[in-house]
XYZ file of N, CA and C in Angstrom:
633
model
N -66.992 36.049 45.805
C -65.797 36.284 46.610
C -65.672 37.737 47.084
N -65.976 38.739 46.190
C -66.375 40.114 46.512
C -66.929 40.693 47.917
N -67.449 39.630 48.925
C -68.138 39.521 49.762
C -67.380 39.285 50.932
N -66.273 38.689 50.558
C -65.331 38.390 51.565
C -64.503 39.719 51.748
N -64.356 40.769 50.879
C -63.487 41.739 51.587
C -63.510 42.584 52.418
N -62.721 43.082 52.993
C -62.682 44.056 54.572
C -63.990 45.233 54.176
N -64.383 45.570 53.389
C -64.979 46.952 52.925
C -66.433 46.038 52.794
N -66.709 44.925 52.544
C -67.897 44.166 52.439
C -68.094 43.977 53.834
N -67.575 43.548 54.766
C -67.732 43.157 56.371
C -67.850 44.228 57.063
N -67.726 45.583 56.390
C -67.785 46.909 57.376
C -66.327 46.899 58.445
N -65.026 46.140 57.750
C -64.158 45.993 58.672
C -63.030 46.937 57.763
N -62.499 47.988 58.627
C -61.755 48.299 58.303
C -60.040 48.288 58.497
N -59.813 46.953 59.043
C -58.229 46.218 58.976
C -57.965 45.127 57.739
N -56.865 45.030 57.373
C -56.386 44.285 56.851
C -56.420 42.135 56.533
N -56.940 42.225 57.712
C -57.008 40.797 58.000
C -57.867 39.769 56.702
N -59.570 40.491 56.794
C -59.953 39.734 56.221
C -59.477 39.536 54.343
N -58.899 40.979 53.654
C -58.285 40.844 52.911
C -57.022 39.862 52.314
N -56.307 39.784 53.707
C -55.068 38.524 53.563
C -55.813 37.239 53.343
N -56.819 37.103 53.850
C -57.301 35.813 54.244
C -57.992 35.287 52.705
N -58.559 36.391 51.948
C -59.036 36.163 51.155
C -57.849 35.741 49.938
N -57.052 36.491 49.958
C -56.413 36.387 49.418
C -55.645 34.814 49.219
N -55.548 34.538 50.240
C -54.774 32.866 50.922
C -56.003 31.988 50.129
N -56.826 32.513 50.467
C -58.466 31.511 50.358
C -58.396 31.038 48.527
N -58.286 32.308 47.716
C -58.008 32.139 46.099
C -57.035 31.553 45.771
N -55.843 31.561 46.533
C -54.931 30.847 45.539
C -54.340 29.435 46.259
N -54.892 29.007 47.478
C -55.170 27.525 47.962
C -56.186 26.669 46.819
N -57.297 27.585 46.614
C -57.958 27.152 45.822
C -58.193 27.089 43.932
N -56.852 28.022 43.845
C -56.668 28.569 42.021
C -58.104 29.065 41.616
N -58.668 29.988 42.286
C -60.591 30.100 41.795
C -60.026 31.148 41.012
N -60.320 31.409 39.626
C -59.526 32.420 38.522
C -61.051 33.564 38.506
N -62.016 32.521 38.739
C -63.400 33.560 38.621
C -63.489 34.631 39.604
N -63.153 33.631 40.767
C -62.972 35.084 42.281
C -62.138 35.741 41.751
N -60.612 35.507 41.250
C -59.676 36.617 41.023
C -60.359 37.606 40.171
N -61.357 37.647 38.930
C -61.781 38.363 38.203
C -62.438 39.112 38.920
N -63.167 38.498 40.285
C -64.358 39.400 40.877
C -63.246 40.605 41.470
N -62.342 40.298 41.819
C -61.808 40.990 42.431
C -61.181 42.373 41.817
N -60.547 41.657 40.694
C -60.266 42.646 39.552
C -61.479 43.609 39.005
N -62.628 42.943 39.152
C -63.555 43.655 38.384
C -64.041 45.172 39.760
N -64.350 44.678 41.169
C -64.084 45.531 42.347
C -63.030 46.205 42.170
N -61.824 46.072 41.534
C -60.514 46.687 41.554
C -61.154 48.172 40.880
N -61.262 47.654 39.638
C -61.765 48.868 38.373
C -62.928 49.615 38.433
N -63.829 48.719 39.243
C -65.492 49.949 39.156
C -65.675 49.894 40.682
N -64.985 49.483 41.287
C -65.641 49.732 43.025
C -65.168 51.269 43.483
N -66.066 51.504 44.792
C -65.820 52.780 45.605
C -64.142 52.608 45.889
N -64.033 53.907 46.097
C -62.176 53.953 46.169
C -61.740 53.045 47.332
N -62.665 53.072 48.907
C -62.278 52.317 49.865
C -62.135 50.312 49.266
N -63.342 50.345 48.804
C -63.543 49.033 47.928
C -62.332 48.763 46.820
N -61.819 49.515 46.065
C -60.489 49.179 45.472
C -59.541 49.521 45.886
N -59.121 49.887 47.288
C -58.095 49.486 47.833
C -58.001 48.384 48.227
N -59.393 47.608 48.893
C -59.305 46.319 49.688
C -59.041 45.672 48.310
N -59.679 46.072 47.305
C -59.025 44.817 46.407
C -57.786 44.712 45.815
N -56.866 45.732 45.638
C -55.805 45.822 45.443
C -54.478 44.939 46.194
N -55.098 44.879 47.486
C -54.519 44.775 48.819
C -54.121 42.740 48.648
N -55.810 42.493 48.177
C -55.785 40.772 47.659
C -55.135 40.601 46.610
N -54.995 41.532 45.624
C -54.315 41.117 44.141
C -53.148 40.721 44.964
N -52.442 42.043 44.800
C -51.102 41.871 45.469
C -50.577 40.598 46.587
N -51.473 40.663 47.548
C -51.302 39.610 48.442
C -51.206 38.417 47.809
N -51.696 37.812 46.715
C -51.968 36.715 45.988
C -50.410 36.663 44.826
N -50.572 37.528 44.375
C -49.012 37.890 43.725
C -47.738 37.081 44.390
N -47.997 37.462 45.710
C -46.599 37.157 46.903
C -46.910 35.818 46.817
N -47.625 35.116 47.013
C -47.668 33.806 46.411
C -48.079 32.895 46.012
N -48.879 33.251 44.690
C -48.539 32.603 43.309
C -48.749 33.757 42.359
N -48.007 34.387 41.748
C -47.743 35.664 40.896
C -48.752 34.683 39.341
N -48.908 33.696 39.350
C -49.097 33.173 37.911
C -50.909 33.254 37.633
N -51.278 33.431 39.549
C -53.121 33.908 38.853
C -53.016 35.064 38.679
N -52.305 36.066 39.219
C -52.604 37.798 38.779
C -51.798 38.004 37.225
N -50.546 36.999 36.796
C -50.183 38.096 35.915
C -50.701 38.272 34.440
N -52.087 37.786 34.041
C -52.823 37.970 32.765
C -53.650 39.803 32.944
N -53.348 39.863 34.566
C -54.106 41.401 34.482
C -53.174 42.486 34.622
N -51.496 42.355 33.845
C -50.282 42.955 34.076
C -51.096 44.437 33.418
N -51.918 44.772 32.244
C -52.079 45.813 32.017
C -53.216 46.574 32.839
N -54.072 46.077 33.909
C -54.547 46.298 34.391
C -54.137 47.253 35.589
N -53.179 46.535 36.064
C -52.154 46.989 37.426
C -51.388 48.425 36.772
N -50.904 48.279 35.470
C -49.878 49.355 34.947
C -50.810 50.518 35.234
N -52.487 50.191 34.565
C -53.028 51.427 34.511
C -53.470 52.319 36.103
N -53.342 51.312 36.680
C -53.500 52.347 37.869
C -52.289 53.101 38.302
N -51.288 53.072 37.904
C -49.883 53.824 38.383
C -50.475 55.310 37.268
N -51.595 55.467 36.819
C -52.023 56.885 36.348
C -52.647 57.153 37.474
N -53.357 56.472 38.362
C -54.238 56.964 39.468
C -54.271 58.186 40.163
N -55.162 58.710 40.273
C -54.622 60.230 41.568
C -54.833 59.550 43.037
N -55.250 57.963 43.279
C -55.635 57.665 44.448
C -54.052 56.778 45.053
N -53.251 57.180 45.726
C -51.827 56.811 45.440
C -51.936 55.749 46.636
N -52.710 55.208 46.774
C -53.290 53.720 47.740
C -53.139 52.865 46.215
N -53.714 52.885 45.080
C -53.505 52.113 44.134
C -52.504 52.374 43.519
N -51.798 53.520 43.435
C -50.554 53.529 42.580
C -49.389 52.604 43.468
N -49.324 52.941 44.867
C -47.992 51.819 45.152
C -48.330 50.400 45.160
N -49.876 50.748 45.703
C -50.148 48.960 45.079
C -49.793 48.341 44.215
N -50.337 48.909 43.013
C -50.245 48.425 41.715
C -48.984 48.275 41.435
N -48.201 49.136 41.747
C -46.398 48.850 41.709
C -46.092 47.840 41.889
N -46.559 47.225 43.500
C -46.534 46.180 44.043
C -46.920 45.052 43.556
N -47.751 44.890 43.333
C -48.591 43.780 41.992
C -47.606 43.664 40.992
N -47.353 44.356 40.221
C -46.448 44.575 38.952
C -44.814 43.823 39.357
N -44.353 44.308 40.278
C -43.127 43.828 40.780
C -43.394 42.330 41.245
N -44.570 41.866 41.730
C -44.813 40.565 42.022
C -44.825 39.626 40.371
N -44.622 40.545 39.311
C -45.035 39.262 38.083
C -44.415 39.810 36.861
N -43.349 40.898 37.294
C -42.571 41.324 36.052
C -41.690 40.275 35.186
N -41.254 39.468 36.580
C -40.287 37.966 35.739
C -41.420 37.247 34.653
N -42.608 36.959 34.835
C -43.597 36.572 34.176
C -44.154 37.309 32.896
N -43.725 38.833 32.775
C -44.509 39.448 32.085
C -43.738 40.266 31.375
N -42.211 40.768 31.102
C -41.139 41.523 31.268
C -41.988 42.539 29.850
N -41.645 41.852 28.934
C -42.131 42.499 27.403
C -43.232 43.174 27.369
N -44.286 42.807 28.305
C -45.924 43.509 28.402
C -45.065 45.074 29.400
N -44.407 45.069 30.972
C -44.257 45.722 31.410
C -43.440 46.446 30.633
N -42.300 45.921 30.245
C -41.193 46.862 29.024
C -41.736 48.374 28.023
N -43.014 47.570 27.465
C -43.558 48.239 26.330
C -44.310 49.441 27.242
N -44.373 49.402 28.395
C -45.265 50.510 28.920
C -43.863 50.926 30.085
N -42.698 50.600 29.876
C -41.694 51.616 31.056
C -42.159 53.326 30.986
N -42.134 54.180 29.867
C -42.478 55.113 30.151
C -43.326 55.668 31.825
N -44.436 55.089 31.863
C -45.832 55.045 32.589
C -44.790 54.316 34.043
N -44.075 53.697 33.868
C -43.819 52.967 34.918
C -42.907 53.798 36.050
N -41.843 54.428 34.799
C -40.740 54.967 35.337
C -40.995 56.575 35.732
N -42.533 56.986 35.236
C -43.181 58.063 35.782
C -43.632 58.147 36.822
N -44.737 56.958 37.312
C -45.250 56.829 38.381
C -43.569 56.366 39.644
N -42.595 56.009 39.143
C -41.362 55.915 40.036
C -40.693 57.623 40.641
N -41.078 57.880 39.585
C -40.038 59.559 39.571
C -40.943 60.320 40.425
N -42.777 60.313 40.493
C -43.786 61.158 41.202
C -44.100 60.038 42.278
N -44.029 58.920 42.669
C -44.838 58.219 43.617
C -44.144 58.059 45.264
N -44.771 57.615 45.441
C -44.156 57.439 47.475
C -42.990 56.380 47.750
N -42.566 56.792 48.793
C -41.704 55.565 48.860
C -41.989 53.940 48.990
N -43.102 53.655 49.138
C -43.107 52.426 48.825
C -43.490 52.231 47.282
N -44.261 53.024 46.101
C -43.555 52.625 44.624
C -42.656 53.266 44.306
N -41.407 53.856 45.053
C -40.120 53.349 44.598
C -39.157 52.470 44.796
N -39.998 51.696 46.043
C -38.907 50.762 46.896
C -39.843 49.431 45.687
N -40.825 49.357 44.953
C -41.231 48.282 43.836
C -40.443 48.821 42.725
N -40.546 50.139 42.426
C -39.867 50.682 41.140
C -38.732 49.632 41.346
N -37.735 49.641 42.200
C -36.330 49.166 41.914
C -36.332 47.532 41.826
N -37.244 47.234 42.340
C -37.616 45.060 41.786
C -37.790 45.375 40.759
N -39.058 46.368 39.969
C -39.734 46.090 38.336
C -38.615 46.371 37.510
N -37.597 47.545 38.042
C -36.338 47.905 37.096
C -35.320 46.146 36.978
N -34.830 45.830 38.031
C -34.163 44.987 38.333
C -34.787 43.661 37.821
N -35.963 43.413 37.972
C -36.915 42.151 37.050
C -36.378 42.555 35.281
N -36.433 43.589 35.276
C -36.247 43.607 33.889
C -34.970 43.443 32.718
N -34.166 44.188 33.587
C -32.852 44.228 33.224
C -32.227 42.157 33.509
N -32.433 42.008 34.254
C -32.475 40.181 34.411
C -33.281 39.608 33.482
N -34.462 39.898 32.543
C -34.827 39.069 31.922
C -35.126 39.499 30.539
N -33.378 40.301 30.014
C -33.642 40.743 28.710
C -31.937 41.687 28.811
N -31.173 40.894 28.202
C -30.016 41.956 27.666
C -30.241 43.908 27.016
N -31.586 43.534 26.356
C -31.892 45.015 25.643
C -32.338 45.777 26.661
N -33.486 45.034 27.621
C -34.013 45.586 28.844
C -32.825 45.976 29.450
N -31.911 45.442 29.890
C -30.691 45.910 31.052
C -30.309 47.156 30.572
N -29.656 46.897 29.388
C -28.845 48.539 29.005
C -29.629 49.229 29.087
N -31.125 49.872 29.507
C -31.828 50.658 29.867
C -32.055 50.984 31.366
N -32.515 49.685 31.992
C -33.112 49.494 33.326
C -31.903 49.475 34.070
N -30.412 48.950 33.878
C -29.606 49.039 34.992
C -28.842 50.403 35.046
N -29.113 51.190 33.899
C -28.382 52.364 34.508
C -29.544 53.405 35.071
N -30.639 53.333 35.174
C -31.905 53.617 35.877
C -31.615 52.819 37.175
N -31.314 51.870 37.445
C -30.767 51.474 39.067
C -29.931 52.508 39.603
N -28.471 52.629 38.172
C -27.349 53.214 38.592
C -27.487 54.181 39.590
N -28.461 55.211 38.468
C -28.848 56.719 39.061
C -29.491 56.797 40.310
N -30.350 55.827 40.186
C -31.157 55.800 41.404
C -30.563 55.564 42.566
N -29.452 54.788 42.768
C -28.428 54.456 44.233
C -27.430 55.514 44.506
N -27.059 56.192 43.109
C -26.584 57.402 43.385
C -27.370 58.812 44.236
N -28.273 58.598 43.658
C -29.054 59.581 44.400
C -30.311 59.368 45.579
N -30.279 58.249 46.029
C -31.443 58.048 47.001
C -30.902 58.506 47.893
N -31.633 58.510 49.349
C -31.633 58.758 50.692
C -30.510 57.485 50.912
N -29.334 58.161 51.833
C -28.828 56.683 51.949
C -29.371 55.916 53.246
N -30.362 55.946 53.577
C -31.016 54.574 54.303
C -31.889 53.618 53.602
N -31.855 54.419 52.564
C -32.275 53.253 50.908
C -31.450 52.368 50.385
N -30.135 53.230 50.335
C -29.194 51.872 49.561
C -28.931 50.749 50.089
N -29.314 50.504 51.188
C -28.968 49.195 51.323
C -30.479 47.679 50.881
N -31.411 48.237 51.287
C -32.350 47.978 50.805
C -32.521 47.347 49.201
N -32.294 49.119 48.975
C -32.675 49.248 47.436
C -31.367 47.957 46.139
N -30.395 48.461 47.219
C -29.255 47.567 46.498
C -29.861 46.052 46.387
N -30.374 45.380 47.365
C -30.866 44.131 47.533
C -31.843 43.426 47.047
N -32.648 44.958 46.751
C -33.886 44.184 45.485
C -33.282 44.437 43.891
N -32.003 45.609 43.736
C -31.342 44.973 42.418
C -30.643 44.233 42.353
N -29.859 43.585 43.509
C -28.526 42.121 43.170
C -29.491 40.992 41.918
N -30.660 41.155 42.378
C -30.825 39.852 41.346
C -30.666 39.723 39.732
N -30.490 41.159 39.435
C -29.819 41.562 38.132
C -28.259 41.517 37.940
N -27.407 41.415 38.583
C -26.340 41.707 38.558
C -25.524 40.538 38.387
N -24.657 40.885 37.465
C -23.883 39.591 36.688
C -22.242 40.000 36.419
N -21.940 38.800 36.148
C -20.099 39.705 35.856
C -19.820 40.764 35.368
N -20.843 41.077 34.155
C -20.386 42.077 33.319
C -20.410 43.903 34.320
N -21.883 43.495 34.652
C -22.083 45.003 35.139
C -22.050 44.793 36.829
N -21.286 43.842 37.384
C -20.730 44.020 38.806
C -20.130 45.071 39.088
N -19.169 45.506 38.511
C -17.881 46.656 39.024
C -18.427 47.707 38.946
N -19.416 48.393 38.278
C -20.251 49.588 38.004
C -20.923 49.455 39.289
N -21.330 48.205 39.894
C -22.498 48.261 41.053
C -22.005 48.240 42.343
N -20.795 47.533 42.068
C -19.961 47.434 43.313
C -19.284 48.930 43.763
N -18.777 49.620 42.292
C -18.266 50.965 42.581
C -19.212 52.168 43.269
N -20.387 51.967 42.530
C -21.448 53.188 43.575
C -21.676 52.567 44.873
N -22.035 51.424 45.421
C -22.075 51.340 46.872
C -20.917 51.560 47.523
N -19.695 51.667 47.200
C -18.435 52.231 47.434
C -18.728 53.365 47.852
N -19.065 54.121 47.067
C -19.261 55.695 47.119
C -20.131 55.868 47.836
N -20.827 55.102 47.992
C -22.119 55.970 48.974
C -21.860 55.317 50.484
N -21.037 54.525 50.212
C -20.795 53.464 51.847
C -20.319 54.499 53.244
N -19.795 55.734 52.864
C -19.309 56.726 53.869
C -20.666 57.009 54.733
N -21.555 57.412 53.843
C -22.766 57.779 54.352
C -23.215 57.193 55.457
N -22.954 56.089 55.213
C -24.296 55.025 55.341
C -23.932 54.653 57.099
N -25.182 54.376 57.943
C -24.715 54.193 58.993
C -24.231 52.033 59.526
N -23.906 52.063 60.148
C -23.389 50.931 60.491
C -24.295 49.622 59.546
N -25.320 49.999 60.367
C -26.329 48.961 59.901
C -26.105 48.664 58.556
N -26.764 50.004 58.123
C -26.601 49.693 56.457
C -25.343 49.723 55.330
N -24.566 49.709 56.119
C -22.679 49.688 55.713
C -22.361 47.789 56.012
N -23.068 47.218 56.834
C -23.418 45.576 56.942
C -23.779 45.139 55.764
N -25.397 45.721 55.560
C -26.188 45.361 54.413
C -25.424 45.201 52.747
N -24.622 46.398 52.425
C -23.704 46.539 51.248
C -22.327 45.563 51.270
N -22.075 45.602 52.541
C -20.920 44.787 52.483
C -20.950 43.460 52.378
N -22.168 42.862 52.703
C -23.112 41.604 52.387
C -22.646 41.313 51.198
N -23.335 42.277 50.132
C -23.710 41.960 48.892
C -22.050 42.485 47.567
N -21.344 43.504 48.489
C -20.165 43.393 47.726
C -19.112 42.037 48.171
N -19.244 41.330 49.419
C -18.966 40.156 49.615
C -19.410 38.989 48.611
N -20.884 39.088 48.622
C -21.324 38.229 47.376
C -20.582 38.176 46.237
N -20.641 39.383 45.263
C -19.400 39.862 44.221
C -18.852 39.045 44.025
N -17.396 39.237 44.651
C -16.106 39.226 44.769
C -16.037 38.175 45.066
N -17.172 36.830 46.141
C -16.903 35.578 45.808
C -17.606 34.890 44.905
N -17.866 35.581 43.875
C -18.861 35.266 42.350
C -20.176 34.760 42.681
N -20.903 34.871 43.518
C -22.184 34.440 44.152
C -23.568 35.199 43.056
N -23.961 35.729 42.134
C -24.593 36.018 41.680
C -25.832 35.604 41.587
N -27.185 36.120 41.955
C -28.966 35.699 41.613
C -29.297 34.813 40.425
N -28.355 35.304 39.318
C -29.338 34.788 38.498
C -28.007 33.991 37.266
């Protein structure tokens, strides 16, 4: 399967990667996924991006062949090649509901690569936080006030976004805490994304909750 990726064809777009990706999990081939994983870890850097690119892609849909390689993905958020660190974010956020306790035990590493990485692993940081705090009372009292901070202080053309990949954590108890910072930051925010919040404090208030 190794053969099928963009960096094997001398192609350097995206395409044949998606495709491959579609191709493994139409078919559940767990051996290709390994090939891929195994390209992930010892291939040329261009070569483990393309494979990163299929994990992930495969993640989006069916998260249940990638998530036996949850420690695999964590370790690249050490990477200096930051093509695999938001990946791997990405991957990780695709199978945290699947994996919460494996990702939990390594938050340190997680919530590092969140605090140093680009904006797209922080726009995963806030699913892997929000996956977690949803699938573990002990996890929440950690991970949702790590949301808290984080909506307090992002760019506000984030919060509306960012708010939307945490609603799926959010429950009666710690509504009013979540509802109160998009309050606060709602001045900011321009039209658009003053829609987006008001969406989801609408949700609230007519008890509509994710999970």
């Amino acid at each position: 399967m190794i053969e099928k990726i963009a960096y094997n064809l001398g192609r350097n777009d995206e395409e044949p990667n998606v495709n491959l990706a579609i191709e493994l999990c139409e078919t559940k081939n767990l051996d290709g996924i390994k090939e891929i994983i195994n390209g992930l870890k010892n291939g040329k850097e261009q070569l483990a991006n393309d494979c990163i690119k299929v994990l992930y892609e495969i993640g989006e849909r069916n998260p249940e062949l990638i998530a036996d390689y949850v420690l695999d993905f964590i370790q690249l958020l050490k990477s200096r090649n930051n093509r695999l660190v938001w990946g791997g974010m990405t991957a990780i956020s695709r199978i945290t509901f699947l994996k919460p306790k494996e990702i939990f035990e390594n938050i340190d590493i997680i919530i590092s690569a969140y605090e140093n990485g680009s904006v797209i692993t922080k726009d995963n940081s806030i699913s892997v936080f929000a996956e977690l705090a949803k699938a573990d009372k002990h996890y929440e009292k950690i991970m949702f006030k790590k949301i808290i901070e984080h909506l307090k202080t992002c760019r506000p053309k984030e919060v509306g976004q960012h708010a939307e990949r945490a609603f799926i954590c959010i429950n009666e108890e710690n509504s009013k805490e979540f509802v109160d910072i998009l309050l606060k930051r709602r001045e900011y925010l321009s039209e658009s994304q003053k829609k987006r919040v008001d969406k989801l404090i609408k949700k609230i208030e007519n008890g509509k909750f994710n999970n």
